[in-house]
CSV table of C-alpha atoms and ligand atoms in Angstrom, one decimal:
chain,number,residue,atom,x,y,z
R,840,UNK,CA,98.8,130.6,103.9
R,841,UNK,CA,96.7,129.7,106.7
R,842,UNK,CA,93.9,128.1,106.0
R,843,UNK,CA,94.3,126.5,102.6
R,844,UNK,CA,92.9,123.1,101.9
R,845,UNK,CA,94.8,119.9,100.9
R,846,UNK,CA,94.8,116.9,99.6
R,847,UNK,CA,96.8,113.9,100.1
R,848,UNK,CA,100.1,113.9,98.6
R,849,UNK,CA,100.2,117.7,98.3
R,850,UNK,CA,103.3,119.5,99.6
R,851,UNK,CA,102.8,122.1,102.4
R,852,UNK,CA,106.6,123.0,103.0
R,853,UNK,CA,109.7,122.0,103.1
R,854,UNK,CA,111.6,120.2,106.4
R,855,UNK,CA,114.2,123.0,106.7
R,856,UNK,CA,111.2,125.1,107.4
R,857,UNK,CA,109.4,123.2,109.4
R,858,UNK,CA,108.7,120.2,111.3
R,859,UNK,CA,106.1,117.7,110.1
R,860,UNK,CA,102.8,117.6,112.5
R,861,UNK,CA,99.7,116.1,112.6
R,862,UNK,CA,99.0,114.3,109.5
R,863,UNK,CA,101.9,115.4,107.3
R,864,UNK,CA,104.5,113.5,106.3
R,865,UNK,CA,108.3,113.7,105.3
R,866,UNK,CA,109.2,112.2,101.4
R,867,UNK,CA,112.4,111.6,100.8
R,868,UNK,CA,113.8,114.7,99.2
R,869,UNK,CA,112.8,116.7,102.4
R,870,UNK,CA,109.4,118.0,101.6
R,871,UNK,CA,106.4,117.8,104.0
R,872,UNK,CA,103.2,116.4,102.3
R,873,UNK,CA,99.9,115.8,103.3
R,874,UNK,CA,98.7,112.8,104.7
R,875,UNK,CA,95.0,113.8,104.1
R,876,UNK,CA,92.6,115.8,102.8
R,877,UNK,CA,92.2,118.9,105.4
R,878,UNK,CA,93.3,122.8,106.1
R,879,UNK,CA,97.1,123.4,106.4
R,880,UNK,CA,97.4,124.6,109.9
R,881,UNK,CA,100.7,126.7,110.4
R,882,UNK,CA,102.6,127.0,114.4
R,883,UNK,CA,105.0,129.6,113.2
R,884,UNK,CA,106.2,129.2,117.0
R,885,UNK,CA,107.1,125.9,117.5
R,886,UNK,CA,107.4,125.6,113.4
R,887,UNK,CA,105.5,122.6,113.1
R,888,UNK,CA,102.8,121.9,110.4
R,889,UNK,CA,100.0,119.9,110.6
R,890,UNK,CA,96.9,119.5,108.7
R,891,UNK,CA,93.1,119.4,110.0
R,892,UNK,CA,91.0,116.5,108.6
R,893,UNK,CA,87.9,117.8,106.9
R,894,UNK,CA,85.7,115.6,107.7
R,895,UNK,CA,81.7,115.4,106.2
R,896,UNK,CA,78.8,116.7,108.5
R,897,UNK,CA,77.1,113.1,107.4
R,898,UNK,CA,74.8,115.0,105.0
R,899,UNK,CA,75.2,113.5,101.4
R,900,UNK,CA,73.7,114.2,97.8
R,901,UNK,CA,72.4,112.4,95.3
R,902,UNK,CA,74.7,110.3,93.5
R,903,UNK,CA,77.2,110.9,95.9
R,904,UNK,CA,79.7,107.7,96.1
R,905,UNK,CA,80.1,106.6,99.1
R,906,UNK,CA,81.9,103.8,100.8
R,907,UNK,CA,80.8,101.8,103.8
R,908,UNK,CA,81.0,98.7,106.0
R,909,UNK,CA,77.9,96.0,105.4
R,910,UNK,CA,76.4,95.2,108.9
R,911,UNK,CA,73.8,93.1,107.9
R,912,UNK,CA,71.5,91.1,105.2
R,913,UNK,CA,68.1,91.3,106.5
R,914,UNK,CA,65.9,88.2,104.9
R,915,UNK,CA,69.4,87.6,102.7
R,916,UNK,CA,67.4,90.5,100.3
R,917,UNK,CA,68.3,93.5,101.7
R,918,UNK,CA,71.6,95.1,102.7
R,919,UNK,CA,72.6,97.4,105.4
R,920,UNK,CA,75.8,99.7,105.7
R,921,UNK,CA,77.3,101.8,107.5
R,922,UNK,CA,78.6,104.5,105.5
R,923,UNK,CA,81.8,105.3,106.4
R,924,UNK,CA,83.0,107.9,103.9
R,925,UNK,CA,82.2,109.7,100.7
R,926,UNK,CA,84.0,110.6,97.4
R,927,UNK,CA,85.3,114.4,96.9
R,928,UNK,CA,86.7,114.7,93.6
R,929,UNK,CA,88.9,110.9,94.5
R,930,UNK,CA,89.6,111.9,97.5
R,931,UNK,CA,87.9,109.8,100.4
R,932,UNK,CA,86.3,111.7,103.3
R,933,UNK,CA,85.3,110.3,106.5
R,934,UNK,CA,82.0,111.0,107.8
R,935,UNK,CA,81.8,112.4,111.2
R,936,UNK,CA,78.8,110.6,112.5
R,937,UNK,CA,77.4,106.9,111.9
R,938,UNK,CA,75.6,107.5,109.3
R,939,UNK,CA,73.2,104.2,107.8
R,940,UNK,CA,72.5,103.1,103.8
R,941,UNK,CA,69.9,100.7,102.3
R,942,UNK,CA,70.3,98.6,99.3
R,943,UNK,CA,67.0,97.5,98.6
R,944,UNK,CA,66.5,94.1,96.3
R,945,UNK,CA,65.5,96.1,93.3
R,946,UNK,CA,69.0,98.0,93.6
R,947,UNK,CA,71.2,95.0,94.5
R,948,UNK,CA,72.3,93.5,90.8
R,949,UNK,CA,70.7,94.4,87.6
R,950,UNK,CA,67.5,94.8,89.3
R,951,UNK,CA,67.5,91.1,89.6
R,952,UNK,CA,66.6,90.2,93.0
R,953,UNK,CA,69.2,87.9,93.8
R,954,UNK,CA,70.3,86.5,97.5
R,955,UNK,CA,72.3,89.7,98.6
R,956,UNK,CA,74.5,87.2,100.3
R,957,UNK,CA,75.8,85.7,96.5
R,958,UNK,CA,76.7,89.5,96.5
R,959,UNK,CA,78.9,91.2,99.6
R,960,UNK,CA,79.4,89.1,102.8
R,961,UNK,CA,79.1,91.1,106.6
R,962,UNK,CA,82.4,93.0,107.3
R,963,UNK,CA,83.0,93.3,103.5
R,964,UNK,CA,83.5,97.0,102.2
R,965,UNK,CA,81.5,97.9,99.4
R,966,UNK,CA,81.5,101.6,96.7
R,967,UNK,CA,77.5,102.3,96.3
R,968,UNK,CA,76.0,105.3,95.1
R,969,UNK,CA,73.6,107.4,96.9
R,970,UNK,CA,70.3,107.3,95.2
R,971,UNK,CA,67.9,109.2,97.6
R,972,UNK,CA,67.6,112.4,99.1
R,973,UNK,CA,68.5,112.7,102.3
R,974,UNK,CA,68.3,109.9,105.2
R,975,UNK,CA,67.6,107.2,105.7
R,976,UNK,CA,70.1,107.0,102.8
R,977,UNK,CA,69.0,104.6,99.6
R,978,UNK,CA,72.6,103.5,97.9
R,979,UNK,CA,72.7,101.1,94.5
R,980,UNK,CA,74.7,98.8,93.3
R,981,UNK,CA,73.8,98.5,89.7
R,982,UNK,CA,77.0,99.5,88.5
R,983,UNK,CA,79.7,97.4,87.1
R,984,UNK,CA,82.0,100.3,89.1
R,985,UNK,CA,80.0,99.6,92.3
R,986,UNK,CA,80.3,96.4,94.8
R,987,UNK,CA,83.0,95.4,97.2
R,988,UNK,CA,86.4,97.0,97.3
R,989,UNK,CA,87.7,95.1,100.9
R,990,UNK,CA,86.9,91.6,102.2
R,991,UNK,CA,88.0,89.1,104.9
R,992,UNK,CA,88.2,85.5,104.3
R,993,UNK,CA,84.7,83.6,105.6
R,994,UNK,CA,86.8,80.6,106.6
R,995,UNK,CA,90.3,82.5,108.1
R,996,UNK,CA,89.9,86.1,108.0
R,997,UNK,CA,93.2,86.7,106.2
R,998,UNK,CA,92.2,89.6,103.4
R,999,UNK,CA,91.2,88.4,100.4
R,1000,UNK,CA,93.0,89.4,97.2
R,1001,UNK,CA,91.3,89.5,93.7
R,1002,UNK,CA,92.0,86.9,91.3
R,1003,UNK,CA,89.7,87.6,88.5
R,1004,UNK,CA,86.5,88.7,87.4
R,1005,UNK,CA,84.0,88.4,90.4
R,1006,UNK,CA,86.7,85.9,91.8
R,1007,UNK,CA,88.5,87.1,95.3
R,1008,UNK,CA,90.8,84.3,96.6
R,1009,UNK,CA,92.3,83.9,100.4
R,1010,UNK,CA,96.4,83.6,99.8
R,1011,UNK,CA,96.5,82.3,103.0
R,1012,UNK,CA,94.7,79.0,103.1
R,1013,UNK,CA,93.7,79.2,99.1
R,1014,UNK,CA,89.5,79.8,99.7
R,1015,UNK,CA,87.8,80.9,96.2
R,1016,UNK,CA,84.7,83.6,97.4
R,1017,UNK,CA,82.3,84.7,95.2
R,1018,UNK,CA,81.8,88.9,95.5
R,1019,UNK,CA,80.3,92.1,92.9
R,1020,UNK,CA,83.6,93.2,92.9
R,1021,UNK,CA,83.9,97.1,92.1
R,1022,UNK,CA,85.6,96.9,88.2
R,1023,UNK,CA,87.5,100.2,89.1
R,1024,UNK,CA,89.2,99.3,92.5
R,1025,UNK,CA,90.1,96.6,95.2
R,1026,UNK,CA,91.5,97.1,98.2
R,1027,UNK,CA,93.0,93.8,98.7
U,238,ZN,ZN1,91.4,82.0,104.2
């Protein structure tokens, strides 16, 4: 059926059927699945199969989770990000326009206004939750699930991989770095 939305990993047909399009993805038993969430889109022509992104107008709700890309630490109290998507039910959903978020001191860590730079680093990629209504955005990251799920190495830019606690380590040329690491995932 036309029309029907996906999510990642979800089969859509079969490769005798059809040929995998945009986004889909032949496993190795044959089936086409989803690459991402979006609406199955059916060429019962060319018999191909792809799937549309759904992507966010950029409008999000309260306590929304969201992900994004810190751009910079105003005064080293304040932190800015560009959210780049949100949660739907675990799936992750890129937003279709820039869309900005502000972590105020109060919010940063136990409402302890510490350096935000002891925190997240620029470039890193943090999970915050959306505690405003409406833009400009307000995000938090008083959560021991929130904080930063990607980061670079300061010193070679080789990912960082997480070693323990709020302990992210280069494997490349052995840097220990300092993060609020999101407890519930890391990218690295
Ligand atoms: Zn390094």
């Amino acid at each position: 059926m036309d029309g029907e939305v996906v999510a990642p990993g979800d089969v859509v047909g079969t490769a005798e059927e059809y040929l995998p399009g945009e986004n889909v993805e032949v496993d190795s038993e044959g089936k086409l699945r989803a690459q991402v969430m979006g609406i199955v889109i059916r060429d019962n022509k060319e018999h191909i199969i792809s799937i549309k992104p759904i992507k966010n107008n950029g409008l999000l709700k309260m306590n929304d989770i969201v992900y994004g890309k810190v751009v910079a630490l105003p005064n080293d109290r304040v932190i800015i990000v560009k959210i780049i998507s949100v949660d739907n039910n675990g799936n992750k959903v890129s937003l279709k326009d820039d869309v900005t978020g502000i972590i105020p001191p109060a919010q940063l860590f136990n409402g302890k206004a510490n350096s935000a730079g002891e925190l997240v680093g620029i470039g890193d990629i943090i999970r915050a939750r959306v505690i405003s209504r409406g833009p400009p955005y307000t995000l938090t990251l008083r959560d021991a699930q929130l904080g930063v799920v990607y980061a670079r190495c300061p010193r070679c830019g080789h990912v960082l991989r997480w070693r323990s606690g709020e302990l992210l380590q280069c494997p490349n040329c052995g840097a220990v770095v300092r993060r609020k690491v999101s407890l519930i995932e890391y990218w690295g």
